[in-house]
XYZ file of C-alpha atoms in Angstrom:
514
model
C -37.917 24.882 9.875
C -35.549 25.390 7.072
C -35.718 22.833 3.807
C -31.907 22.119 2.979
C -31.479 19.835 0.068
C -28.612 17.257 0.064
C -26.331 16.673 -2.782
C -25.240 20.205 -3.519
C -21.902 22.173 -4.314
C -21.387 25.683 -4.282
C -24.315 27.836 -3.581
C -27.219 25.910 -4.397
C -31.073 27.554 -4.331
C -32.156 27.117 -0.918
C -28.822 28.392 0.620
C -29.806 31.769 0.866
C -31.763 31.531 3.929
C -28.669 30.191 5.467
C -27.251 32.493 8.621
C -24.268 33.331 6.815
C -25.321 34.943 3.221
C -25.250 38.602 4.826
C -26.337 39.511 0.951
C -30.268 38.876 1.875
C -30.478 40.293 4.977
C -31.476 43.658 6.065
C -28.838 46.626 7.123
C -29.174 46.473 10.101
C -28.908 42.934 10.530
C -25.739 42.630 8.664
C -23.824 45.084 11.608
C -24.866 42.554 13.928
C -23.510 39.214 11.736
C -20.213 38.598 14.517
C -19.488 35.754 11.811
C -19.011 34.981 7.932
C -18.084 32.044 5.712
C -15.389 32.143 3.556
C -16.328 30.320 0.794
C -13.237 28.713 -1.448
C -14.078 27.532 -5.333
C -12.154 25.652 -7.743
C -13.608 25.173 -11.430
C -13.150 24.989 -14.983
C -13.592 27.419 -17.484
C -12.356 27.545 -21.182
C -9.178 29.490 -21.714
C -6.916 29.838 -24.858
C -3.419 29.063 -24.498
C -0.466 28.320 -27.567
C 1.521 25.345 -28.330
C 4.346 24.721 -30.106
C 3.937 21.929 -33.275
C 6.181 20.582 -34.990
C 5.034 20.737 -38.867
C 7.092 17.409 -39.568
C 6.288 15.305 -36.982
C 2.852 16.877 -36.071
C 3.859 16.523 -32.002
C 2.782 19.025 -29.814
C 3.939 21.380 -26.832
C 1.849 23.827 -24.256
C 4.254 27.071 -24.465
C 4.946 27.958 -20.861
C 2.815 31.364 -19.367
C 6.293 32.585 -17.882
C 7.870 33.193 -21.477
C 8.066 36.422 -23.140
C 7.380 36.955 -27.057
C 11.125 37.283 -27.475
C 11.920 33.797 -26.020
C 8.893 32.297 -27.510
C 10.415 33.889 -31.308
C 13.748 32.342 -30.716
C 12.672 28.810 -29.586
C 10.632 28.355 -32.500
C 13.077 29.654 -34.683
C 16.044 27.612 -33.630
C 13.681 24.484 -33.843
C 11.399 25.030 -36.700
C 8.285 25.264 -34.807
C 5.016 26.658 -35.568
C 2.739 28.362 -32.629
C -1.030 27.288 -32.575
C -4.016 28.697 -30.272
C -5.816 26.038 -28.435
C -8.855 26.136 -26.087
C -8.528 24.070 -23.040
C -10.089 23.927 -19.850
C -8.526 25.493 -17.582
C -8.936 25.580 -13.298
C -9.873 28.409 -11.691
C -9.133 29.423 -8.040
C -11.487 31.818 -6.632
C -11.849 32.614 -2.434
C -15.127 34.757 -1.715
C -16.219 36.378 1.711
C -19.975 37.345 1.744
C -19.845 39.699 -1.626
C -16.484 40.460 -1.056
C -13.609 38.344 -3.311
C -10.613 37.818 -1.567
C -8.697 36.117 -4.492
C -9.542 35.470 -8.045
C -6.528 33.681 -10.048
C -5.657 30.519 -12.216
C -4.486 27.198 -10.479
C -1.247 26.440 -10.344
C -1.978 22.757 -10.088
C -3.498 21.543 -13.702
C -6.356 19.485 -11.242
C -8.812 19.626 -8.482
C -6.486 19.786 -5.014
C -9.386 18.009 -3.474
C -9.811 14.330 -4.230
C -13.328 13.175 -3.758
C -14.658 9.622 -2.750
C -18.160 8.682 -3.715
C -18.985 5.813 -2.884
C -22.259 5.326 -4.987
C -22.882 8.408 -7.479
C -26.141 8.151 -9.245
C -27.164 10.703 -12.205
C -24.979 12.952 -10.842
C -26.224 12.685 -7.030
C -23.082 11.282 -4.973
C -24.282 9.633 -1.542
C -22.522 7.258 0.790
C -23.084 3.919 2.526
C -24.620 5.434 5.675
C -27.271 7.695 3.822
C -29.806 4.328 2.610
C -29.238 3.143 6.267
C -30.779 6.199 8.024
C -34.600 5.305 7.723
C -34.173 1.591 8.963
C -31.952 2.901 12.109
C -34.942 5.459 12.804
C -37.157 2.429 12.469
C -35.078 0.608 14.576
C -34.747 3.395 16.621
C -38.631 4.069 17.091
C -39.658 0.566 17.604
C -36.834 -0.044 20.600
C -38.457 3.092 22.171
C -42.154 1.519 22.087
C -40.588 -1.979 23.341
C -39.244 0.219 26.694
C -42.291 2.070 26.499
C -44.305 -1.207 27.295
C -42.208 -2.477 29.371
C -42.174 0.906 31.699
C -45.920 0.706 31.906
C -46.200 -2.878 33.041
C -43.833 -2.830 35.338
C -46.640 -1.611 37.894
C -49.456 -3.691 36.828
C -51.726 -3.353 39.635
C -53.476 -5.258 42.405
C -56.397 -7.533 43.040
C -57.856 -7.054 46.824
C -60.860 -7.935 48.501
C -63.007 -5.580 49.661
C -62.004 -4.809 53.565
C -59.158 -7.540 53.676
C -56.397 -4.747 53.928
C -55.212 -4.718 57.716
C -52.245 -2.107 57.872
C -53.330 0.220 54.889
C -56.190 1.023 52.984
C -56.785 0.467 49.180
C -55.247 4.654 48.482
C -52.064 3.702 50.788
C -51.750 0.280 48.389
C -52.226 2.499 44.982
C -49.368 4.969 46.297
C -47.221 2.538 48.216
C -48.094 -0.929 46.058
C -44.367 -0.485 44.056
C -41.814 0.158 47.019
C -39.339 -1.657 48.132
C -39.788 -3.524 51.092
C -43.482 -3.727 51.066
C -45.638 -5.847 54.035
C -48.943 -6.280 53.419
C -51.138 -7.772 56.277
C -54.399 -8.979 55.754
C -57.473 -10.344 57.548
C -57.672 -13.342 59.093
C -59.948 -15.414 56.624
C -60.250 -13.074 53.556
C -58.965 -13.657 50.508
C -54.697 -12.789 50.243
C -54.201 -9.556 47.736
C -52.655 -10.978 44.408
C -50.528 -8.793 41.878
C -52.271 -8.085 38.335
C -50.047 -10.231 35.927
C -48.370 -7.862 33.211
C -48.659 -7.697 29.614
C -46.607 -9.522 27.456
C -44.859 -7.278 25.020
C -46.492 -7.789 21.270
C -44.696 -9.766 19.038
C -45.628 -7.799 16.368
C -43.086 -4.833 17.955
C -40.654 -8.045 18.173
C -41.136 -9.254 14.663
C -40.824 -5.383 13.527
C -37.652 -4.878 15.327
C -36.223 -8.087 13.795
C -36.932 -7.190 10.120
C -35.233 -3.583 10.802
C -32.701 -4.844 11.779
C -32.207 -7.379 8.939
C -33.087 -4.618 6.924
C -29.860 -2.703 7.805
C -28.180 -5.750 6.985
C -29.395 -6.503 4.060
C -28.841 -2.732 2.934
C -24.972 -2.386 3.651
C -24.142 -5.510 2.158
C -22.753 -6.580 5.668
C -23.343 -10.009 6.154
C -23.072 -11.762 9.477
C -19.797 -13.716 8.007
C -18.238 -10.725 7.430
C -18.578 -9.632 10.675
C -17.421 -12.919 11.934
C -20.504 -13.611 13.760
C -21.981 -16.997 11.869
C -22.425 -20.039 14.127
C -19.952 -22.553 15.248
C -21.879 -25.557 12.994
C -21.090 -23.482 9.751
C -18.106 -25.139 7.958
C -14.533 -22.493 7.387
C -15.670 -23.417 3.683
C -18.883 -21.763 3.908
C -17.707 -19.291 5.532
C -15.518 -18.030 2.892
C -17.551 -18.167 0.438
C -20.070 -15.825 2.757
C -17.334 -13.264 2.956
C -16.366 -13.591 -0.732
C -20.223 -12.972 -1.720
C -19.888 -10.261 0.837
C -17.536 -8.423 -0.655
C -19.125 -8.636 -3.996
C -22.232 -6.645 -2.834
C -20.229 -3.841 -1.844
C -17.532 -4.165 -5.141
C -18.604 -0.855 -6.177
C -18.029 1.383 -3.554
C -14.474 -0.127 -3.305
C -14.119 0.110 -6.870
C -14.677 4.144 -6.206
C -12.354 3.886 -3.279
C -9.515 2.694 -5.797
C -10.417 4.984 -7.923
C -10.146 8.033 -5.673
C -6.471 6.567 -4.545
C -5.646 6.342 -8.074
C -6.424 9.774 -8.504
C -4.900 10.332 -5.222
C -1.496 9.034 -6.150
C -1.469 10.884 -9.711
C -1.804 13.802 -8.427
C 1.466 12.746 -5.494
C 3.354 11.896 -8.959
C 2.642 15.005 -10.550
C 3.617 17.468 -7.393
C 6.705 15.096 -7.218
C 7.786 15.267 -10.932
C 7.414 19.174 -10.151
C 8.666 20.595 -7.279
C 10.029 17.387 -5.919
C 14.125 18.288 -6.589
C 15.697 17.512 -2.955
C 18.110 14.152 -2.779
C 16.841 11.176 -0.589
C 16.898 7.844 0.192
C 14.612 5.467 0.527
C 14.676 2.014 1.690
C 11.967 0.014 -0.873
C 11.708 -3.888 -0.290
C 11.008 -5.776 -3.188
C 9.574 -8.852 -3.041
C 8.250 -10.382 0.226
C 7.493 -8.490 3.396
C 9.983 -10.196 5.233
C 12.830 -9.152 3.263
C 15.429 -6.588 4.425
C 14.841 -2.803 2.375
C 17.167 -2.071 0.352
C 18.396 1.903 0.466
C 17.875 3.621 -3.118
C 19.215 7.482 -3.628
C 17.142 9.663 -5.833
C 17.553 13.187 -7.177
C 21.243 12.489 -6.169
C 23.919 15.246 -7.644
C 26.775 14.023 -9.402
C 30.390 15.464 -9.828
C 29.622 15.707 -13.498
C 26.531 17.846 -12.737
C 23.879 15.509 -13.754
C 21.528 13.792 -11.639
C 21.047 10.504 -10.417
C 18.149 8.829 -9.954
C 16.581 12.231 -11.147
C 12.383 11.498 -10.588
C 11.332 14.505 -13.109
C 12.055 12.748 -15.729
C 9.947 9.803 -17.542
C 6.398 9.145 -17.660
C 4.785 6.774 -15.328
C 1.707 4.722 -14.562
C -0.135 4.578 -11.706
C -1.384 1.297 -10.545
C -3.154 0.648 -6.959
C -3.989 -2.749 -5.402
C -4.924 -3.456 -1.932
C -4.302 -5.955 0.721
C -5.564 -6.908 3.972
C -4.122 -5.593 7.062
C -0.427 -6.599 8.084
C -1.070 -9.234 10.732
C -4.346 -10.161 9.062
C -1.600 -10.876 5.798
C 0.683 -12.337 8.168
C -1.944 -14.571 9.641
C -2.598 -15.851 6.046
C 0.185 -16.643 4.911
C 1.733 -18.454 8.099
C -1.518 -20.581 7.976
C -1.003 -21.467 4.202
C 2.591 -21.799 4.292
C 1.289 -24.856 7.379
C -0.865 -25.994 5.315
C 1.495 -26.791 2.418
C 4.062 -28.270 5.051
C 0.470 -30.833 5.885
C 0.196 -31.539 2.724
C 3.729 -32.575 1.749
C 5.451 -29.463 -0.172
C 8.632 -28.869 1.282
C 8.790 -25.555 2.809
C 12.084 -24.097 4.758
C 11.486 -23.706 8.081
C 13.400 -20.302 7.607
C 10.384 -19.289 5.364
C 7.991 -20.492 8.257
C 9.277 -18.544 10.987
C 9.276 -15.382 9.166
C 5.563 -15.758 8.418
C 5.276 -15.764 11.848
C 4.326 -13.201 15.104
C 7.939 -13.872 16.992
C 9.659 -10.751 18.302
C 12.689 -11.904 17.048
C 11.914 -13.775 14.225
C 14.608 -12.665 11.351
C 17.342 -13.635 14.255
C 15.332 -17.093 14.793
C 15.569 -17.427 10.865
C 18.902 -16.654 10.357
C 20.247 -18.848 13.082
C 17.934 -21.513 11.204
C 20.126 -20.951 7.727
C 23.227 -20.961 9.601
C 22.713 -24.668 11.715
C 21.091 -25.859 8.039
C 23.978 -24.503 5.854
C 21.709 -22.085 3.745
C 22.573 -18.623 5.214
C 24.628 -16.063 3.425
C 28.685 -16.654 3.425
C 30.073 -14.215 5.871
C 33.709 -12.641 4.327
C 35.609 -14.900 6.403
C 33.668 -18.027 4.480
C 34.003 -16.329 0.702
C 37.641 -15.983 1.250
C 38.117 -19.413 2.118
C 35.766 -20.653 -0.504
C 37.324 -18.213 -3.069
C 41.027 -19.904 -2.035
C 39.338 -23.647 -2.140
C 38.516 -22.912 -5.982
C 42.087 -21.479 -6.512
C 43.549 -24.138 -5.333
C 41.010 -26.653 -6.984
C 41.782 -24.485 -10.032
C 45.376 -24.889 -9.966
C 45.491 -28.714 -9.531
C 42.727 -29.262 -12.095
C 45.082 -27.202 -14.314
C 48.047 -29.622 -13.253
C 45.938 -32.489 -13.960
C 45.277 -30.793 -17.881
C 49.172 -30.488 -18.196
C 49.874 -34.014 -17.134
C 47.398 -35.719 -19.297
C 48.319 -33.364 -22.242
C 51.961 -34.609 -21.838
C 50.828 -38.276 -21.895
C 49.104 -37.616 -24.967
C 51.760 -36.105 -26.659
C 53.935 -39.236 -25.707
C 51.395 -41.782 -26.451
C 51.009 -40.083 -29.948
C 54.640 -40.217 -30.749
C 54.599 -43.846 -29.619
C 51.763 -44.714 -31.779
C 53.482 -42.704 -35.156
C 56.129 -44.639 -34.856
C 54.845 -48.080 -34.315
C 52.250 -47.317 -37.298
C 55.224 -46.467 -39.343
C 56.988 -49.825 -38.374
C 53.843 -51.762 -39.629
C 54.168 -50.257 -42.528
C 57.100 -51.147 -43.143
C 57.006 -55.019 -41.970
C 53.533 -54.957 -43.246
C 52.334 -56.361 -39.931
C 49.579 -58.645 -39.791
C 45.991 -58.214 -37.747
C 46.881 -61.692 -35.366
C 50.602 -60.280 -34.310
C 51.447 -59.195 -30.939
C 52.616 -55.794 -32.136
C 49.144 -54.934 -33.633
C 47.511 -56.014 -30.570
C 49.967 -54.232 -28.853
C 49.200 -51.376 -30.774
C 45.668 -51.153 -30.372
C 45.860 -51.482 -26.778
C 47.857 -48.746 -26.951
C 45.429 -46.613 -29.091
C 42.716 -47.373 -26.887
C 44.746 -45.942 -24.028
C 44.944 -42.857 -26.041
C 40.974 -42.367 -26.353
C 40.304 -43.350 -22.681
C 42.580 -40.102 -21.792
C 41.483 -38.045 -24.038
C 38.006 -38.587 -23.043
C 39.204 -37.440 -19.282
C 40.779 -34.763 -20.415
C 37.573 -33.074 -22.334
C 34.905 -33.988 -18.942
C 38.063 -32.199 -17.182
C 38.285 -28.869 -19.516
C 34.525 -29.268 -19.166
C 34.872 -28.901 -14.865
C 37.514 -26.074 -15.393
C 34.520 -24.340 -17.396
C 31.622 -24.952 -14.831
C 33.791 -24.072 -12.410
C 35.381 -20.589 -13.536
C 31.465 -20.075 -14.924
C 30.265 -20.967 -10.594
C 33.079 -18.815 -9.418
C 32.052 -15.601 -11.654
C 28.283 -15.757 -10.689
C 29.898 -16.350 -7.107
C 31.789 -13.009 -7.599
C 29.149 -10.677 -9.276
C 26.996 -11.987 -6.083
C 29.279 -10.732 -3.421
C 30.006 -7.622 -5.873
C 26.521 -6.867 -5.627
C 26.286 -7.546 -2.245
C 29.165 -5.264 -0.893
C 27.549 -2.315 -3.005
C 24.175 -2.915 -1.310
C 26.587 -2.791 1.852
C 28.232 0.320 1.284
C 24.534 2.072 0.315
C 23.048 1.218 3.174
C 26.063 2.772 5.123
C 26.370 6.042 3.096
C 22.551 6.361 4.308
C 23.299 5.640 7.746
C 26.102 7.974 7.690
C 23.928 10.765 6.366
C 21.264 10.361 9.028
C 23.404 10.358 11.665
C 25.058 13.464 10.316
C 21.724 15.051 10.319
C 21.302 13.851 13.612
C 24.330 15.741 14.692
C 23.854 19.114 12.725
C 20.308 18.935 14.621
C 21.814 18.569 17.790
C 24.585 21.386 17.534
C 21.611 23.680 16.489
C 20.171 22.861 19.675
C 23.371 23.619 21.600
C 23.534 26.742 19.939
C 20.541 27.890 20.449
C 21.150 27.345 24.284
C 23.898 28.980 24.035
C 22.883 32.405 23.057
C 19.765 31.738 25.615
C 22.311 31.357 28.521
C 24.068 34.667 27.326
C 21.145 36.388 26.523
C 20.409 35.491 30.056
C 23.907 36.483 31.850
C 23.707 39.795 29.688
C 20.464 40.571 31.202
């Protein structure tokens, strides 16, 4: 048998008794090798490569490989910069076929275009979450096999006869024919009846064994019964949770690698993207809740003025990966929490509700729910008529401001001149005309008052009616996106199908030609 040690990369020291390293084997073997492995490498060695730096500001630039000296001269010279060797570590792509090497070149990518998952790597030894579980299946395994064994050999037990009692057989016919189907035995009249050999029971210690391997693989994985959704019906939801929450705390490292290999993962999606990623799309990203519609957003759009919108080369960017449970499993969630605050008294929409929920049609359902309740969007219809209710509410609050300001005025005048005839008579605080008169002024505050809450209304108003505006502004845009995408796909569509046609076409004269 050949030893083949796990945990290896590359050619490691016992690979060379493999079937495919032609290098080891004798001449006349290698003609009759029908098959070889081609054997693909990626690693780092150092390699020295010049920057640009900037002597003022000390920042630093990798000088592209494509540039000649001539270009190199003339940037530097045009921006003051000074050129500096560096060694870096650099990837290196090599493809090998037996001793022959079929390509032998730098990366283009600046990483690793495989992204490994470990899920436990120990002093440099990566292994996964089946490899500790091997040995207790075998155990398993091997002790179910000796439970069947035992049962398979006491299936027959035997017989107990007395001697000469057989009538229709003899004690060989009862050894050969003792386990059919169907037997009769007949017996003499007076002798003892034959009676079967009770069979062994099957050891508990092969039960007890079987039990502990199999708690053993339990144990092992970190899979608990709860998280399998097998615990009894006695144990409390409460428990339960905090089962699965323990649960998932045994095995926090291997997802912790998972997340880190996605991270990785999507790094290495940003880079290719910031690259070679030039082509306009859209894409329809909802933010916020699931149940909210996507909105369409264009990126690496061309302009007229020749710059680009939306353009994803540019800026630096963090990568940041969460995970969730599985759509309905979400969905299940949060319909049963959102119920559950309802229970308890918080007032939740019923919209909301029904969109946490599993109906087909559920976003019609909802928006036939904000429509009977007065909450849905205002169709155009609705924010025209609104729109003329606060012109018109506009206008008469503005006739209402004239009026009053016109009463003022004459109150005013009325006042100056009766204050001017007290003066003069030197009126007295316990006439009629001073009584008069302060009636009057109090008049003159009581409007005034009305008129500043109603320039206050006019404000609050105009301020309601400009959010109001920006809101269906910003709606109508969102509109118009969404059809420009629309528009675009179909279009594809359509340039799709008249390639078809034309390709039929020339097959149908292809065809009448021949």
């Amino acid at each position: 048998s050949i030893y083949v040690t796990h945990n290896r990369f590359g050619d490691s020291p016992d690979s060379w008794m493999g079937p495919y390293n032609a290098a080891y084997l004798p001449e006349h073997e290698q003609r009759q090798i029908r098959r070889v492995r081609v054997i693909e490498r990626q690693h780092k060695i150092p390699y020295r490569c010049w920057y640009f730096v900037n002597p003022e500001h000390g920042d630093m630039a990798k000088i592209p490989v494509s540039w000649d000296e001539e270009k190199i001269q003339e940037h530097a010279q045009q921006y003051g910069l000074m050129r500096v060797p560096r060694e870096e570590m650099k990837i290196r792509y090599t493809i090998t076929c037996d001793k022959v090497v079929l390509h032998d070149d730098w990366s283009i990518y600046p990483f690793f275009t495989i992204v490994p998952y470990f899920p436990y790597f120990r002093r440099g030894r990566p292994f996964g979450m089946v490899r500790n579980l091997i040995s207790p299946q075998e155990q398993l395994n091997k002790v179910s096999s000796q439970e069947l064994h035992v049962v398979n050999t006491t299936a027959n037990s035997g017989w107990v006869i007395e001697s000469g009692s057989l009538a229709n057989m003899d004690v060989d016919d009862l050894e050969h024919k003792g386990a059919t189907t169907g037997l009769v035995l007949e017996f003499h009249k007076g002798a003892q009846p034959p009676s079967k050999i009770p069979p062994n029971q099957i050891p508990t210690g092969l039960e007890r064994i079987g039990l502990k391997a199999a708690m053993n693989i339990k144990e092992i994985s970190g899979i608990s019964d709860a998280m399998l959704g097998q615990s009894p019906a006695s144990v409390s939801g409460v428990a339960l949770e905090s089962k699965q929450e323990r649960g998932a705390v045994q095995i926090q490292v291997a997802i912790d690698n998972l997340n880190r290999s996605r991270a990785q993962l999507a790094k290495r999606i940003l880079h290719l993207v910031q690259e070679y990623y030039d082509n306009p799309r859209v894409f329809y990203i909802t933010e916020g809740q699931q149940n909210e519609d996507p909105q369409a957003v264009e990126v690496n759009k061309q302009m007229p003025d020749g710059s680009t919108f939306n353009d994803l080369s540019v800026g630096d960017y963090d990568v940041d990966v969460t995970s969730q449970p599985a759509r309905d499993v979400y969905s299940d969630q949060q319909f049963a929490e959102a119920m559950a605050l309802r229970a308890a008294g918080v007032v939740i929409p019923d919209d909301t509700v029904i969109e946490y929920s599993h109906l087909e049609s559920k976003r019609e359902i909802a928006e036939k729910v904000r429509q009977l309740t007065g909450t849905a969007d205002p169709s155009p219809e609705q924010q025209q008529m609104e729109q003329a209710m606060r012109d018109i509410q506009f206008k008469q609050i503005e006739m209402q401001l004239a009026q009053m300001k016109a009463t003022i005025q004459n109150m005013e005048s009325d006042t100056a001149l009766k204050m001017a005839k007290a003066k003069t008579e030197l009126l007295t605080d316990d006439t009629a005309e001073m009584q008069e008169f302060k009636v009057h002024a109090d008049q003159i505050m009581n409007v005034q008052d009305n008129l500043t809450k109603l320039e206050i209304a006019k404000i609050k108003a105009e301020q309601e009616y400009q959010s109001k505006q920006t809101e269906n502004e910003t709606r109508i845009q969102t509109a118009t996106i969404r059809e420009a995408g629309a528009r675009e796909q179909n279009a594809s569509k359509v340039a799709v199908e008249l390639t078809k046609l034309d390709q039929q076409r020339k097959q149908l004269a292809g065809a009448k030609n021949e």
